[in-house]
């Protein structure tokens, strides 16, 4: 799916049910509510996915975003949380070893819990929103800039593109994601969750939500890393001794790189903290942990070819 190269956009990071803060941010950006829809005279919003889960007003957030998309005031790509919701309900194909594309484990039950609870008395609403999730493309691109939830990998997208409808998945492709070792599952994982690396042997990390894992999320723009600490990109820091450990040449060769000569890239997903700004001249993450008392962040994109730190706009979110 292509973006209008002449238009000005406001790209907004992971909302996660923070509808009140989203309205504050839209107002700050110059959008005004006309009836039920937020509009701007000439700009358009691009939402980076993860509208659902965790926050206090998930249903309201979905109505706001869908209303803007339906009237041409916004575009919205799929996040891993929308994908998880679809996968929770999708039966897994025979031979996958699963009952559903997203297994009904305590992990996914925890991630989706707030969404399920807030839609408990609105089952038809929730069914309609899940149908709408299939209309969300995995990515947007133009000659000038790109948008994906977690990681842009040209080789993966080129191979995946023939299986998509203008960047969108369908129930059949969703089913193929149940096969952990298959291309579709790995490709969707790359675009929606990013890149990762195993932790040093015997080491695990436990997140704030109590999930224990043996891998960590990695940067995909570090050109000359030497240690584990050089490539870590997640809220949970590595233990100091692990961060100092050198990367082997084999590990370095397997790292994916989004080069500095590539078009501008906007991502969400990574729970950043601190003052919003570019990761590099052509790369910005707009997820600043809004639902965890951080910031709901936008970038005001016009015709620039290099990111400008002055064009990040945000509202603080009370925990």
mmCIF file of C-alpha atoms in Angstrom, residues 70-213:
data_model
loop_
_atom_site.group_PDB
_atom_site.id
_atom_site.type_symbol
_atom_site.label_atom_id
_atom_site.label_comp_id
_atom_site.label_asym_id
_atom_site.label_seq_id
_atom_site.Cartn_x
_atom_site.Cartn_y
_atom_site.Cartn_z
ATOM 1 C CA UNK A 70 -13.105 5.236 7.603
ATOM 2 C CA UNK A 71 -13.387 8.940 6.732
ATOM 3 C CA UNK A 72 -9.904 9.249 5.224
ATOM 4 C CA UNK A 73 -8.459 11.239 8.119
ATOM 5 C CA UNK A 74 -6.000 8.494 9.086
ATOM 6 C CA UNK A 75 -4.238 5.307 8.075
ATOM 7 C CA UNK A 76 -3.462 2.528 10.549
ATOM 8 C CA UNK A 77 -1.058 -0.392 10.229
ATOM 9 C CA UNK A 78 -1.237 -3.639 12.175
ATOM 10 C CA UNK A 79 0.646 -4.087 15.434
ATOM 11 C CA UNK A 80 1.586 -7.348 17.092
ATOM 12 C CA UNK A 81 -1.294 -6.931 19.564
ATOM 13 C CA UNK A 82 -3.921 -6.774 16.815
ATOM 14 C CA UNK A 83 -2.235 -9.807 15.273
ATOM 15 C CA UNK A 84 -2.358 -11.614 18.635
ATOM 16 C CA UNK A 85 -6.097 -10.922 18.880
ATOM 17 C CA UNK A 86 -6.741 -12.397 15.439
ATOM 18 C CA UNK A 87 -4.529 -15.377 16.209
ATOM 19 C CA UNK A 88 -6.307 -16.069 19.510
ATOM 20 C CA UNK A 89 -9.538 -16.819 17.651
ATOM 21 C CA UNK A 90 -8.031 -18.468 14.533
ATOM 22 C CA UNK A 91 -7.882 -22.298 14.535
ATOM 23 C CA UNK A 92 -4.415 -23.597 13.718
ATOM 24 C CA UNK A 93 -4.044 -25.836 10.641
ATOM 25 C CA UNK A 94 -3.482 -29.582 11.067
ATOM 26 C CA UNK A 95 0.155 -30.466 11.557
ATOM 27 C CA UNK A 96 1.093 -27.256 13.347
ATOM 28 C CA UNK A 97 0.900 -28.867 16.786
ATOM 29 C CA UNK A 98 -1.374 -26.085 18.045
ATOM 30 C CA UNK A 99 -5.088 -25.562 18.560
ATOM 31 C CA UNK A 100 -4.956 -21.855 17.674
ATOM 32 C CA UNK A 101 -2.515 -19.603 15.826
ATOM 33 C CA UNK A 102 -1.919 -17.793 19.107
ATOM 34 C CA UNK A 103 -1.939 -20.462 21.784
ATOM 35 C CA UNK A 104 -4.275 -19.907 24.711
ATOM 36 C CA UNK A 105 -1.351 -19.667 27.103
ATOM 37 C CA UNK A 106 -1.070 -17.531 30.214
ATOM 38 C CA UNK A 107 1.178 -15.137 28.270
ATOM 39 C CA UNK A 108 -1.362 -14.273 25.574
ATOM 40 C CA UNK A 109 -4.258 -14.410 28.034
ATOM 41 C CA UNK A 110 -2.465 -11.781 30.122
ATOM 42 C CA UNK A 111 -1.675 -9.570 27.117
ATOM 43 C CA UNK A 112 -5.288 -9.646 25.894
ATOM 44 C CA UNK A 113 -6.998 -9.602 29.290
ATOM 45 C CA UNK A 114 -7.896 -5.893 29.431
ATOM 46 C CA UNK A 115 -9.287 -5.986 25.894
ATOM 47 C CA UNK A 116 -11.435 -9.031 26.644
ATOM 48 C CA UNK A 117 -12.754 -7.457 29.851
ATOM 49 C CA UNK A 118 -13.618 -4.113 28.261
ATOM 50 C CA UNK A 119 -15.520 -5.798 25.416
ATOM 51 C CA UNK A 120 -17.299 -8.282 27.677
ATOM 52 C CA UNK A 121 -20.636 -6.494 27.213
ATOM 53 C CA UNK A 122 -19.964 -5.519 23.576
ATOM 54 C CA UNK A 123 -19.354 -8.842 21.780
ATOM 55 C CA UNK A 124 -20.653 -7.612 18.408
ATOM 56 C CA UNK A 125 -18.414 -4.553 18.629
ATOM 57 C CA UNK A 126 -15.412 -6.766 19.311
ATOM 58 C CA UNK A 127 -16.283 -9.101 16.432
ATOM 59 C CA UNK A 128 -16.559 -6.119 14.057
ATOM 60 C CA UNK A 129 -13.202 -4.714 15.191
ATOM 61 C CA UNK A 130 -11.496 -8.062 14.643
ATOM 62 C CA UNK A 131 -12.842 -8.064 11.084
ATOM 63 C CA UNK A 132 -11.419 -4.557 10.690
ATOM 64 C CA UNK A 133 -7.978 -5.723 11.837
ATOM 65 C CA UNK A 134 -7.727 -7.690 8.585
ATOM 66 C CA UNK A 135 -7.976 -4.363 6.743
ATOM 67 C CA UNK A 136 -4.851 -3.043 8.473
ATOM 68 C CA UNK A 137 -1.756 -3.342 6.246
ATOM 69 C CA UNK A 138 1.438 -4.667 7.768
ATOM 70 C CA UNK A 139 3.373 -1.707 6.384
ATOM 71 C CA UNK A 140 3.130 1.486 4.347
ATOM 72 C CA UNK A 141 5.785 2.801 2.008
ATOM 73 C CA UNK A 142 6.650 5.611 -0.351
ATOM 74 C CA UNK A 143 9.834 6.660 -2.050
ATOM 75 C CA UNK A 144 10.442 9.057 0.836
ATOM 76 C CA UNK A 145 9.469 7.137 3.977
ATOM 77 C CA UNK A 146 8.273 3.807 5.366
ATOM 78 C CA UNK A 147 6.104 2.705 8.272
ATOM 79 C CA UNK A 148 6.066 -0.691 10.000
ATOM 80 C CA UNK A 149 5.298 -1.709 13.562
ATOM 81 C CA UNK A 150 8.676 -3.165 14.565
ATOM 82 C CA UNK A 151 11.221 -3.778 11.780
ATOM 83 C CA UNK A 152 11.541 -3.097 8.052
ATOM 84 C CA UNK A 153 13.349 -5.902 6.253
ATOM 85 C CA UNK A 154 13.323 -5.497 2.454
ATOM 86 C CA UNK A 155 14.140 -9.125 1.726
ATOM 87 C CA UNK A 156 11.324 -10.389 3.933
ATOM 88 C CA UNK A 157 8.792 -7.882 2.581
ATOM 89 C CA UNK A 158 9.713 -8.627 -1.041
ATOM 90 C CA UNK A 159 9.146 -12.339 -0.497
ATOM 91 C CA UNK A 160 5.981 -11.820 1.554
ATOM 92 C CA UNK A 161 4.374 -9.191 -0.692
ATOM 93 C CA UNK A 162 2.903 -11.619 -3.299
ATOM 94 C CA UNK A 163 0.942 -13.320 -0.498
ATOM 95 C CA UNK A 164 -0.608 -10.058 0.721
ATOM 96 C CA UNK A 165 -3.534 -7.967 -0.499
ATOM 97 C CA UNK A 166 -2.079 -4.442 -0.627
ATOM 98 C CA UNK A 167 -0.007 -5.293 2.419
ATOM 99 C CA UNK A 168 -2.844 -7.017 4.296
ATOM 100 C CA UNK A 169 -3.028 -10.578 5.603
ATOM 101 C CA UNK A 170 -6.067 -12.825 5.238
ATOM 102 C CA UNK A 171 -7.316 -15.750 7.391
ATOM 103 C CA UNK A 172 -5.470 -18.310 5.261
ATOM 104 C CA UNK A 173 -2.122 -16.534 5.657
ATOM 105 C CA UNK A 174 -2.821 -16.057 9.361
ATOM 106 C CA UNK A 175 -3.207 -19.817 9.662
ATOM 107 C CA UNK A 176 0.228 -20.355 8.121
ATOM 108 C CA UNK A 177 1.735 -18.307 10.967
ATOM 109 C CA UNK A 178 0.955 -21.212 13.305
ATOM 110 C CA UNK A 179 3.948 -23.090 11.890
ATOM 111 C CA UNK A 180 6.835 -21.720 13.967
ATOM 112 C CA UNK A 181 9.497 -22.839 11.507
ATOM 113 C CA UNK A 182 7.646 -21.673 8.387
ATOM 114 C CA UNK A 183 8.478 -18.570 6.394
ATOM 115 C CA UNK A 184 5.159 -16.795 7.063
ATOM 116 C CA UNK A 185 5.438 -17.057 10.838
ATOM 117 C CA UNK A 186 9.048 -15.867 10.833
ATOM 118 C CA UNK A 187 8.285 -13.041 8.387
ATOM 119 C CA UNK A 188 5.344 -11.708 10.399
ATOM 120 C CA UNK A 189 7.411 -12.004 13.564
ATOM 121 C CA UNK A 190 10.175 -9.914 11.958
ATOM 122 C CA UNK A 191 7.800 -7.122 10.879
ATOM 123 C CA UNK A 192 5.612 -7.088 14.003
ATOM 124 C CA UNK A 193 8.085 -7.925 16.777
ATOM 125 C CA UNK A 194 11.516 -7.058 15.358
ATOM 126 C CA UNK A 195 14.866 -8.784 15.698
ATOM 127 C CA UNK A 196 16.263 -10.620 18.701
ATOM 128 C CA UNK A 197 19.257 -12.618 19.899
ATOM 129 C CA UNK A 198 19.647 -15.446 22.432
ATOM 130 C CA UNK A 199 20.970 -14.423 25.819
ATOM 131 C CA UNK A 200 24.296 -15.893 26.950
ATOM 132 C CA UNK A 201 23.852 -19.524 28.011
ATOM 133 C CA UNK A 202 22.003 -19.970 31.297
ATOM 134 C CA UNK A 203 20.793 -16.356 31.497
ATOM 135 C CA UNK A 204 17.127 -15.342 31.436
ATOM 136 C CA UNK A 205 15.271 -12.047 31.803
ATOM 137 C CA UNK A 206 11.921 -11.466 33.522
ATOM 138 C CA UNK A 207 9.824 -8.530 32.326
ATOM 139 C CA UNK A 208 7.655 -6.225 34.456
ATOM 140 C CA UNK A 209 4.659 -8.394 33.528
ATOM 141 C CA UNK A 210 6.370 -11.539 34.788
ATOM 142 C CA UNK A 211 7.269 -13.095 31.422
ATOM 143 C CA UNK A 212 10.599 -14.939 31.510
ATOM 144 C CA UNK A 213 12.566 -15.285 28.291
#
